[in-house]
């Protein structure tokens, strides 16, 4: 047992020595090239701020609907529907707000998960606000989560389409439904491939 512990400690020391050796030359340049993605993630943070402004604008259009009939008509016209009832208009506006929030969640997943996976560790271990999924995120899990988020966004758009079906053609509704089904099939395929790869790597170990 002592020999086994000594062997493990020796192996750990060797691994730490290899990790402590700095990269030089071309390998160092290639490894440092990952920082070229940093402006992309900073740009997504700016896009997140734009969505916050958009959410506030949408909310400012929703609140006056409660007491202003003109606001109800203007909002219905902006949505491209006939103001059949206040409930329908409010429902569509709320779905638009949910749509903004879900896209914002998608941005957060890409920014945090992508940076952690492809650029540098965030060192959030033990932080009380660390997202639950970040502790076991990798490229495959990130793809599955992104595909699931896209399905959620597509579902909101499809629900808005069915609510305002009177102002849309059957061809438009059919295409949106087919696109939504394509998203679902793509997500299932990604999840299945990830599961097969995970089971294959588990059998090798």
JSON list of C-alpha atoms in Angstrom, two decimals:
[
{"chain": "A", "resi": 1, "resn": "UNK", "atom": "CA", "xyz": [0.00, 0.00, 0.00]},
{"chain": "A", "resi": 2, "resn": "UNK", "atom": "CA", "xyz": [2.89, 2.33, 0.86]},
{"chain": "A", "resi": 3, "resn": "UNK", "atom": "CA", "xyz": [4.58, 1.53, -2.43]},
{"chain": "A", "resi": 4, "resn": "UNK", "atom": "CA", "xyz": [1.36, 2.34, -4.28]},
{"chain": "A", "resi": 5, "resn": "UNK", "atom": "CA", "xyz": [1.07, 5.69, -2.51]},
{"chain": "A", "resi": 6, "resn": "UNK", "atom": "CA", "xyz": [4.69, 6.47, -3.27]},
{"chain": "A", "resi": 7, "resn": "UNK", "atom": "CA", "xyz": [4.16, 5.61, -6.94]},
{"chain": "A", "resi": 8, "resn": "UNK", "atom": "CA", "xyz": [1.11, 7.88, -7.10]},
{"chain": "A", "resi": 9, "resn": "UNK", "atom": "CA", "xyz": [2.91, 10.78, -5.43]},
{"chain": "A", "resi": 10, "resn": "UNK", "atom": "CA", "xyz": [5.87, 10.34, -7.80]},
{"chain": "A", "resi": 11, "resn": "UNK", "atom": "CA", "xyz": [3.54, 10.36, -10.78]},
{"chain": "A", "resi": 12, "resn": "UNK", "atom": "CA", "xyz": [1.79, 13.49, -9.51]},
{"chain": "A", "resi": 13, "resn": "UNK", "atom": "CA", "xyz": [5.14, 15.25, -9.06]},
{"chain": "A", "resi": 14, "resn": "UNK", "atom": "CA", "xyz": [6.13, 14.35, -12.61]},
{"chain": "A", "resi": 15, "resn": "UNK", "atom": "CA", "xyz": [2.83, 15.67, -13.96]},
{"chain": "A", "resi": 16, "resn": "UNK", "atom": "CA", "xyz": [3.21, 18.90, -11.99]},
{"chain": "A", "resi": 17, "resn": "UNK", "atom": "CA", "xyz": [6.76, 19.33, -13.30]},
{"chain": "A", "resi": 18, "resn": "UNK", "atom": "CA", "xyz": [5.53, 18.93, -16.87]},
{"chain": "A", "resi": 19, "resn": "UNK", "atom": "CA", "xyz": [2.73, 21.43, -16.25]},
{"chain": "A", "resi": 20, "resn": "UNK", "atom": "CA", "xyz": [5.12, 23.95, -14.70]},
{"chain": "A", "resi": 21, "resn": "UNK", "atom": "CA", "xyz": [7.40, 23.94, -17.74]},
{"chain": "A", "resi": 22, "resn": "UNK", "atom": "CA", "xyz": [6.54, 26.99, -19.89]},
{"chain": "A", "resi": 23, "resn": "UNK", "atom": "CA", "xyz": [5.65, 26.52, -23.54]},
{"chain": "A", "resi": 24, "resn": "UNK", "atom": "CA", "xyz": [8.10, 27.99, -26.02]},
{"chain": "A", "resi": 25, "resn": "UNK", "atom": "CA", "xyz": [8.23, 28.79, -29.68]},
{"chain": "A", "resi": 26, "resn": "UNK", "atom": "CA", "xyz": [5.46, 27.67, -31.99]},
{"chain": "A", "resi": 27, "resn": "UNK", "atom": "CA", "xyz": [3.50, 25.66, -29.37]},
{"chain": "A", "resi": 28, "resn": "UNK", "atom": "CA", "xyz": [3.35, 28.77, -27.15]},
{"chain": "A", "resi": 29, "resn": "UNK", "atom": "CA", "xyz": [2.11, 30.88, -30.08]},
{"chain": "A", "resi": 30, "resn": "UNK", "atom": "CA", "xyz": [-0.54, 28.34, -31.05]},
{"chain": "A", "resi": 31, "resn": "UNK", "atom": "CA", "xyz": [-1.73, 27.99, -27.46]},
{"chain": "A", "resi": 32, "resn": "UNK", "atom": "CA", "xyz": [-1.83, 31.77, -27.00]},
{"chain": "A", "resi": 33, "resn": "UNK", "atom": "CA", "xyz": [-3.96, 32.14, -30.15]},
{"chain": "A", "resi": 34, "resn": "UNK", "atom": "CA", "xyz": [-6.99, 31.15, -28.08]},
{"chain": "A", "resi": 35, "resn": "UNK", "atom": "CA", "xyz": [-6.99, 34.72, -26.71]},
{"chain": "A", "resi": 36, "resn": "UNK", "atom": "CA", "xyz": [-8.02, 35.92, -30.17]},
{"chain": "A", "resi": 37, "resn": "UNK", "atom": "CA", "xyz": [-11.51, 34.79, -29.18]},
{"chain": "A", "resi": 38, "resn": "UNK", "atom": "CA", "xyz": [-11.61, 37.28, -26.30]},
{"chain": "A", "resi": 39, "resn": "UNK", "atom": "CA", "xyz": [-12.91, 40.21, -28.44]},
{"chain": "A", "resi": 40, "resn": "UNK", "atom": "CA", "xyz": [-15.68, 37.92, -29.69]},
{"chain": "A", "resi": 41, "resn": "UNK", "atom": "CA", "xyz": [-16.91, 37.22, -26.16]},
{"chain": "A", "resi": 42, "resn": "UNK", "atom": "CA", "xyz": [-16.59, 40.91, -25.25]},
{"chain": "A", "resi": 43, "resn": "UNK", "atom": "CA", "xyz": [-18.74, 41.67, -28.30]},
{"chain": "A", "resi": 44, "resn": "UNK", "atom": "CA", "xyz": [-21.36, 39.22, -27.05]},
{"chain": "A", "resi": 45, "resn": "UNK", "atom": "CA", "xyz": [-21.38, 41.08, -23.72]},
{"chain": "A", "resi": 46, "resn": "UNK", "atom": "CA", "xyz": [-22.20, 44.27, -25.67]},
{"chain": "A", "resi": 47, "resn": "UNK", "atom": "CA", "xyz": [-24.97, 42.34, -27.46]},
{"chain": "A", "resi": 48, "resn": "UNK", "atom": "CA", "xyz": [-26.27, 41.30, -24.03]},
{"chain": "A", "resi": 49, "resn": "UNK", "atom": "CA", "xyz": [-26.46, 44.97, -23.03]},
{"chain": "A", "resi": 50, "resn": "UNK", "atom": "CA", "xyz": [-28.38, 45.72, -26.25]},
{"chain": "A", "resi": 51, "resn": "UNK", "atom": "CA", "xyz": [-30.92, 43.03, -25.32]},
{"chain": "A", "resi": 52, "resn": "UNK", "atom": "CA", "xyz": [-31.34, 44.61, -21.87]},
{"chain": "A", "resi": 53, "resn": "UNK", "atom": "CA", "xyz": [-32.21, 47.92, -23.57]},
{"chain": "A", "resi": 54, "resn": "UNK", "atom": "CA", "xyz": [-34.57, 46.10, -25.95]},
{"chain": "A", "resi": 55, "resn": "UNK", "atom": "CA", "xyz": [-36.29, 44.40, -23.00]},
{"chain": "A", "resi": 56, "resn": "UNK", "atom": "CA", "xyz": [-36.85, 47.76, -21.28]},
{"chain": "A", "resi": 57, "resn": "UNK", "atom": "CA", "xyz": [-38.29, 49.21, -24.51]},
{"chain": "A", "resi": 58, "resn": "UNK", "atom": "CA", "xyz": [-40.67, 46.27, -24.94]},
{"chain": "A", "resi": 59, "resn": "UNK", "atom": "CA", "xyz": [-41.74, 46.58, -21.30]},
{"chain": "A", "resi": 60, "resn": "UNK", "atom": "CA", "xyz": [-42.38, 50.30, -21.71]},
{"chain": "A", "resi": 61, "resn": "UNK", "atom": "CA", "xyz": [-44.74, 49.47, -24.60]},
{"chain": "A", "resi": 62, "resn": "UNK", "atom": "CA", "xyz": [-46.54, 46.80, -22.58]},
{"chain": "A", "resi": 63, "resn": "UNK", "atom": "CA", "xyz": [-47.37, 48.75, -19.41]},
{"chain": "A", "resi": 64, "resn": "UNK", "atom": "CA", "xyz": [-49.46, 51.57, -21.05]},
{"chain": "A", "resi": 65, "resn": "UNK", "atom": "CA", "xyz": [-51.72, 48.92, -22.65]},
{"chain": "A", "resi": 66, "resn": "UNK", "atom": "CA", "xyz": [-53.40, 48.54, -19.25]},
{"chain": "A", "resi": 67, "resn": "UNK", "atom": "CA", "xyz": [-55.07, 51.97, -19.39]},
{"chain": "A", "resi": 68, "resn": "UNK", "atom": "CA", "xyz": [-54.50, 53.50, -22.84]},
{"chain": "A", "resi": 69, "resn": "UNK", "atom": "CA", "xyz": [-56.67, 52.19, -25.74]},
{"chain": "A", "resi": 70, "resn": "UNK", "atom": "CA", "xyz": [-54.43, 53.98, -28.25]},
{"chain": "A", "resi": 71, "resn": "UNK", "atom": "CA", "xyz": [-51.42, 52.14, -26.87]},
{"chain": "A", "resi": 72, "resn": "UNK", "atom": "CA", "xyz": [-53.33, 48.88, -27.34]},
{"chain": "A", "resi": 73, "resn": "UNK", "atom": "CA", "xyz": [-54.01, 49.66, -31.01]},
{"chain": "A", "resi": 74, "resn": "UNK", "atom": "CA", "xyz": [-50.44, 50.84, -31.63]},
{"chain": "A", "resi": 75, "resn": "UNK", "atom": "CA", "xyz": [-48.98, 47.74, -30.02]},
{"chain": "A", "resi": 76, "resn": "UNK", "atom": "CA", "xyz": [-51.29, 45.45, -32.00]},
{"chain": "A", "resi": 77, "resn": "UNK", "atom": "CA", "xyz": [-50.29, 47.26, -35.21]},
{"chain": "A", "resi": 78, "resn": "UNK", "atom": "CA", "xyz": [-46.58, 46.82, -34.35]},
{"chain": "A", "resi": 79, "resn": "UNK", "atom": "CA", "xyz": [-47.21, 43.12, -33.80]},
{"chain": "A", "resi": 80, "resn": "UNK", "atom": "CA", "xyz": [-49.01, 42.90, -37.14]},
{"chain": "A", "resi": 81, "resn": "UNK", "atom": "CA", "xyz": [-52.33, 41.69, -35.71]},
{"chain": "A", "resi": 82, "resn": "UNK", "atom": "CA", "xyz": [-55.84, 43.00, -35.23]},
{"chain": "A", "resi": 83, "resn": "UNK", "atom": "CA", "xyz": [-56.47, 44.02, -31.61]},
{"chain": "A", "resi": 84, "resn": "UNK", "atom": "CA", "xyz": [-59.14, 41.42, -30.91]},
{"chain": "A", "resi": 85, "resn": "UNK", "atom": "CA", "xyz": [-58.69, 41.67, -27.16]},
{"chain": "A", "resi": 86, "resn": "UNK", "atom": "CA", "xyz": [-56.34, 43.16, -24.64]},
{"chain": "A", "resi": 87, "resn": "UNK", "atom": "CA", "xyz": [-55.48, 39.67, -23.41]},
{"chain": "A", "resi": 88, "resn": "UNK", "atom": "CA", "xyz": [-54.16, 38.54, -26.82]},
{"chain": "A", "resi": 89, "resn": "UNK", "atom": "CA", "xyz": [-52.01, 41.65, -27.22]},
{"chain": "A", "resi": 90, "resn": "UNK", "atom": "CA", "xyz": [-50.61, 41.35, -23.70]},
{"chain": "A", "resi": 91, "resn": "UNK", "atom": "CA", "xyz": [-49.91, 37.65, -24.25]},
{"chain": "A", "resi": 92, "resn": "UNK", "atom": "CA", "xyz": [-47.95, 38.36, -27.43]},
{"chain": "A", "resi": 93, "resn": "UNK", "atom": "CA", "xyz": [-46.01, 41.14, -25.73]},
{"chain": "A", "resi": 94, "resn": "UNK", "atom": "CA", "xyz": [-45.16, 38.87, -22.80]},
{"chain": "A", "resi": 95, "resn": "UNK", "atom": "CA", "xyz": [-44.02, 36.17, -25.23]},
{"chain": "A", "resi": 96, "resn": "UNK", "atom": "CA", "xyz": [-41.77, 38.77, -26.86]},
{"chain": "A", "resi": 97, "resn": "UNK", "atom": "CA", "xyz": [-40.27, 39.56, -23.45]},
{"chain": "A", "resi": 98, "resn": "UNK", "atom": "CA", "xyz": [-39.74, 35.85, -22.76]},
{"chain": "A", "resi": 99, "resn": "UNK", "atom": "CA", "xyz": [-38.10, 35.56, -26.17]},
{"chain": "A", "resi": 100, "resn": "UNK", "atom": "CA", "xyz": [-35.63, 38.33, -25.25]},
{"chain": "A", "resi": 101, "resn": "UNK", "atom": "CA", "xyz": [-34.88, 36.66, -21.90]},
{"chain": "A", "resi": 102, "resn": "UNK", "atom": "CA", "xyz": [-34.26, 33.25, -23.51]},
{"chain": "A", "resi": 103, "resn": "UNK", "atom": "CA", "xyz": [-31.92, 34.74, -26.11]},
{"chain": "A", "resi": 104, "resn": "UNK", "atom": "CA", "xyz": [-30.14, 36.54, -23.27]},
{"chain": "A", "resi": 105, "resn": "UNK", "atom": "CA", "xyz": [-29.78, 33.20, -21.45]},
{"chain": "A", "resi": 106, "resn": "UNK", "atom": "CA", "xyz": [-28.35, 31.73, -24.64]},
{"chain": "A", "resi": 107, "resn": "UNK", "atom": "CA", "xyz": [-25.79, 34.55, -24.77]},
{"chain": "A", "resi": 108, "resn": "UNK", "atom": "CA", "xyz": [-24.79, 33.91, -21.15]},
{"chain": "A", "resi": 109, "resn": "UNK", "atom": "CA", "xyz": [-24.30, 30.21, -21.91]},
{"chain": "A", "resi": 110, "resn": "UNK", "atom": "CA", "xyz": [-22.10, 31.00, -24.92]},
{"chain": "A", "resi": 111, "resn": "UNK", "atom": "CA", "xyz": [-20.09, 33.71, -23.13]},
{"chain": "A", "resi": 112, "resn": "UNK", "atom": "CA", "xyz": [-19.39, 31.86, -19.88]},
{"chain": "A", "resi": 113, "resn": "UNK", "atom": "CA", "xyz": [-19.33, 28.30, -21.21]},
{"chain": "A", "resi": 114, "resn": "UNK", "atom": "CA", "xyz": [-17.38, 29.18, -24.33]},
{"chain": "A", "resi": 115, "resn": "UNK", "atom": "CA", "xyz": [-14.78, 31.23, -22.46]},
{"chain": "A", "resi": 116, "resn": "UNK", "atom": "CA", "xyz": [-14.37, 28.48, -19.84]},
{"chain": "A", "resi": 117, "resn": "UNK", "atom": "CA", "xyz": [-14.09, 25.76, -22.50]},
{"chain": "A", "resi": 118, "resn": "UNK", "atom": "CA", "xyz": [-11.99, 27.41, -25.21]},
{"chain": "A", "resi": 119, "resn": "UNK", "atom": "CA", "xyz": [-10.10, 30.38, -23.69]},
{"chain": "A", "resi": 120, "resn": "UNK", "atom": "CA", "xyz": [-9.28, 30.19, -19.99]},
{"chain": "A", "resi": 121, "resn": "UNK", "atom": "CA", "xyz": [-10.61, 28.87, -16.70]},
{"chain": "A", "resi": 122, "resn": "UNK", "atom": "CA", "xyz": [-12.73, 31.27, -14.69]},
{"chain": "A", "resi": 123, "resn": "UNK", "atom": "CA", "xyz": [-11.69, 29.75, -11.32]},
{"chain": "A", "resi": 124, "resn": "UNK", "atom": "CA", "xyz": [-15.21, 29.90, -9.88]},
{"chain": "A", "resi": 125, "resn": "UNK", "atom": "CA", "xyz": [-14.89, 26.74, -7.77]},
{"chain": "A", "resi": 126, "resn": "UNK", "atom": "CA", "xyz": [-16.56, 27.38, -4.43]},
{"chain": "A", "resi": 127, "resn": "UNK", "atom": "CA", "xyz": [-18.13, 30.64, -5.57]},
{"chain": "A", "resi": 128, "resn": "UNK", "atom": "CA", "xyz": [-21.73, 30.86, -4.27]},
{"chain": "A", "resi": 129, "resn": "UNK", "atom": "CA", "xyz": [-23.03, 32.17, -7.61]},
{"chain": "A", "resi": 130, "resn": "UNK", "atom": "CA", "xyz": [-21.30, 29.62, -9.82]},
{"chain": "A", "resi": 131, "resn": "UNK", "atom": "CA", "xyz": [-23.79, 28.19, -12.37]},
{"chain": "A", "resi": 132, "resn": "UNK", "atom": "CA", "xyz": [-24.57, 24.54, -11.65]},
{"chain": "A", "resi": 133, "resn": "UNK", "atom": "CA", "xyz": [-23.81, 23.42, -15.20]},
{"chain": "A", "resi": 134, "resn": "UNK", "atom": "CA", "xyz": [-20.41, 25.14, -15.35]},
{"chain": "A", "resi": 135, "resn": "UNK", "atom": "CA", "xyz": [-18.71, 22.59, -13.08]},
{"chain": "A", "resi": 136, "resn": "UNK", "atom": "CA", "xyz": [-19.06, 19.83, -15.70]},
{"chain": "A", "resi": 137, "resn": "UNK", "atom": "CA", "xyz": [-19.23, 21.81, -18.93]},
{"chain": "A", "resi": 138, "resn": "UNK", "atom": "CA", "xyz": [-17.33, 20.72, -22.03]},
{"chain": "A", "resi": 139, "resn": "UNK", "atom": "CA", "xyz": [-17.72, 21.30, -25.76]},
{"chain": "A", "resi": 140, "resn": "UNK", "atom": "CA", "xyz": [-20.28, 18.50, -26.21]},
{"chain": "A", "resi": 141, "resn": "UNK", "atom": "CA", "xyz": [-22.41, 19.47, -23.21]},
{"chain": "A", "resi": 142, "resn": "UNK", "atom": "CA", "xyz": [-22.30, 23.11, -24.34]},
{"chain": "A", "resi": 143, "resn": "UNK", "atom": "CA", "xyz": [-23.58, 22.12, -27.79]},
{"chain": "A", "resi": 144, "resn": "UNK", "atom": "CA", "xyz": [-26.48, 20.16, -26.28]},
{"chain": "A", "resi": 145, "resn": "UNK", "atom": "CA", "xyz": [-27.42, 23.04, -23.99]},
{"chain": "A", "resi": 146, "resn": "UNK", "atom": "CA", "xyz": [-27.26, 25.53, -26.87]},
{"chain": "A", "resi": 147, "resn": "UNK", "atom": "CA", "xyz": [-29.44, 23.28, -29.03]},
{"chain": "A", "resi": 148, "resn": "UNK", "atom": "CA", "xyz": [-31.98, 22.99, -26.19]},
{"chain": "A", "resi": 149, "resn": "UNK", "atom": "CA", "xyz": [-32.00, 26.77, -25.75]},
{"chain": "A", "resi": 150, "resn": "UNK", "atom": "CA", "xyz": [-32.56, 27.28, -29.49]},
{"chain": "A", "resi": 151, "resn": "UNK", "atom": "CA", "xyz": [-35.53, 24.88, -29.35]},
{"chain": "A", "resi": 152, "resn": "UNK", "atom": "CA", "xyz": [-37.00, 26.94, -26.51]},
{"chain": "A", "resi": 153, "resn": "UNK", "atom": "CA", "xyz": [-36.61, 30.16, -28.50]},
{"chain": "A", "resi": 154, "resn": "UNK", "atom": "CA", "xyz": [-38.12, 28.52, -31.57]},
{"chain": "A", "resi": 155, "resn": "UNK", "atom": "CA", "xyz": [-41.06, 27.28, -29.44]},
{"chain": "A", "resi": 156, "resn": "UNK", "atom": "CA", "xyz": [-41.80, 30.84, -28.32]},
{"chain": "A", "resi": 157, "resn": "UNK", "atom": "CA", "xyz": [-41.76, 32.06, -31.93]},
{"chain": "A", "resi": 158, "resn": "UNK", "atom": "CA", "xyz": [-44.01, 29.19, -33.00]},
{"chain": "A", "resi": 159, "resn": "UNK", "atom": "CA", "xyz": [-46.48, 29.93, -30.19]},
{"chain": "A", "resi": 160, "resn": "UNK", "atom": "CA", "xyz": [-46.58, 33.59, -31.24]},
{"chain": "A", "resi": 161, "resn": "UNK", "atom": "CA", "xyz": [-47.24, 32.43, -34.80]},
{"chain": "A", "resi": 162, "resn": "UNK", "atom": "CA", "xyz": [-50.21, 30.26, -33.79]},
{"chain": "A", "resi": 163, "resn": "UNK", "atom": "CA", "xyz": [-51.69, 33.00, -31.60]},
{"chain": "A", "resi": 164, "resn": "UNK", "atom": "CA", "xyz": [-51.57, 35.48, -34.49]},
{"chain": "A", "resi": 165, "resn": "UNK", "atom": "CA", "xyz": [-52.52, 32.83, -37.09]},
{"chain": "A", "resi": 166, "resn": "UNK", "atom": "CA", "xyz": [-55.30, 34.97, -38.62]},
{"chain": "A", "resi": 167, "resn": "UNK", "atom": "CA", "xyz": [-52.77, 37.46, -40.00]},
{"chain": "A", "resi": 168, "resn": "UNK", "atom": "CA", "xyz": [-50.38, 34.82, -41.41]},
{"chain": "A", "resi": 169, "resn": "UNK", "atom": "CA", "xyz": [-50.55, 32.52, -44.39]},
{"chain": "A", "resi": 170, "resn": "UNK", "atom": "CA", "xyz": [-50.67, 28.74, -44.06]},
{"chain": "A", "resi": 171, "resn": "UNK", "atom": "CA", "xyz": [-47.39, 28.49, -45.96]},
{"chain": "A", "resi": 172, "resn": "UNK", "atom": "CA", "xyz": [-45.61, 30.68, -43.40]},
{"chain": "A", "resi": 173, "resn": "UNK", "atom": "CA", "xyz": [-47.00, 28.64, -40.50]},
{"chain": "A", "resi": 174, "resn": "UNK", "atom": "CA", "xyz": [-46.03, 25.38, -42.21]},
{"chain": "A", "resi": 175, "resn": "UNK", "atom": "CA", "xyz": [-42.46, 26.51, -42.79]},
{"chain": "A", "resi": 176, "resn": "UNK", "atom": "CA", "xyz": [-42.07, 27.72, -39.20]},
{"chain": "A", "resi": 177, "resn": "UNK", "atom": "CA", "xyz": [-43.36, 24.37, -37.93]},
{"chain": "A", "resi": 178, "resn": "UNK", "atom": "CA", "xyz": [-40.96, 22.44, -40.17]},
{"chain": "A", "resi": 179, "resn": "UNK", "atom": "CA", "xyz": [-38.03, 24.60, -39.07]},
{"chain": "A", "resi": 180, "resn": "UNK", "atom": "CA", "xyz": [-38.96, 23.99, -35.43]},
{"chain": "A", "resi": 181, "resn": "UNK", "atom": "CA", "xyz": [-39.07, 20.23, -36.06]},
{"chain": "A", "resi": 182, "resn": "UNK", "atom": "CA", "xyz": [-35.66, 20.47, -37.75]},
{"chain": "A", "resi": 183, "resn": "UNK", "atom": "CA", "xyz": [-34.27, 22.14, -34.62]},
{"chain": "A", "resi": 184, "resn": "UNK", "atom": "CA", "xyz": [-35.69, 19.32, -32.47]},
{"chain": "A", "resi": 185, "resn": "UNK", "atom": "CA", "xyz": [-34.20, 16.62, -34.71]},
{"chain": "A", "resi": 186, "resn": "UNK", "atom": "CA", "xyz": [-30.83, 18.40, -34.70]},
{"chain": "A", "resi": 187, "resn": "UNK", "atom": "CA", "xyz": [-30.83, 18.60, -30.89]},
{"chain": "A", "resi": 188, "resn": "UNK", "atom": "CA", "xyz": [-31.75, 14.92, -30.58]},
{"chain": "A", "resi": 189, "resn": "UNK", "atom": "CA", "xyz": [-28.96, 14.01, -33.01]},
{"chain": "A", "resi": 190, "resn": "UNK", "atom": "CA", "xyz": [-26.40, 16.06, -31.07]},
{"chain": "A", "resi": 191, "resn": "UNK", "atom": "CA", "xyz": [-27.51, 14.49, -27.77]},
{"chain": "A", "resi": 192, "resn": "UNK", "atom": "CA", "xyz": [-27.39, 10.98, -29.26]},
{"chain": "A", "resi": 193, "resn": "UNK", "atom": "CA", "xyz": [-23.90, 11.53, -30.72]},
{"chain": "A", "resi": 194, "resn": "UNK", "atom": "CA", "xyz": [-22.69, 12.93, -27.39]},
{"chain": "A", "resi": 195, "resn": "UNK", "atom": "CA", "xyz": [-24.10, 9.91, -25.57]},
{"chain": "A", "resi": 196, "resn": "UNK", "atom": "CA", "xyz": [-22.45, 7.49, -28.00]},
{"chain": "A", "resi": 197, "resn": "UNK", "atom": "CA", "xyz": [-19.09, 9.26, -27.65]},
{"chain": "A", "resi": 198, "resn": "UNK", "atom": "CA", "xyz": [-19.38, 9.27, -23.85]},
{"chain": "A", "resi": 199, "resn": "UNK", "atom": "CA", "xyz": [-20.25, 5.57, -23.69]},
{"chain": "A", "resi": 200, "resn": "UNK", "atom": "CA", "xyz": [-17.43, 4.76, -26.12]},
{"chain": "A", "resi": 201, "resn": "UNK", "atom": "CA", "xyz": [-14.83, 6.63, -24.08]},
{"chain": "A", "resi": 202, "resn": "UNK", "atom": "CA", "xyz": [-16.15, 4.96, -20.90]},
{"chain": "A", "resi": 203, "resn": "UNK", "atom": "CA", "xyz": [-15.68, 1.50, -22.40]},
{"chain": "A", "resi": 204, "resn": "UNK", "atom": "CA", "xyz": [-12.12, 2.34, -23.43]},
{"chain": "A", "resi": 205, "resn": "UNK", "atom": "CA", "xyz": [-11.28, 3.28, -19.83]}
]
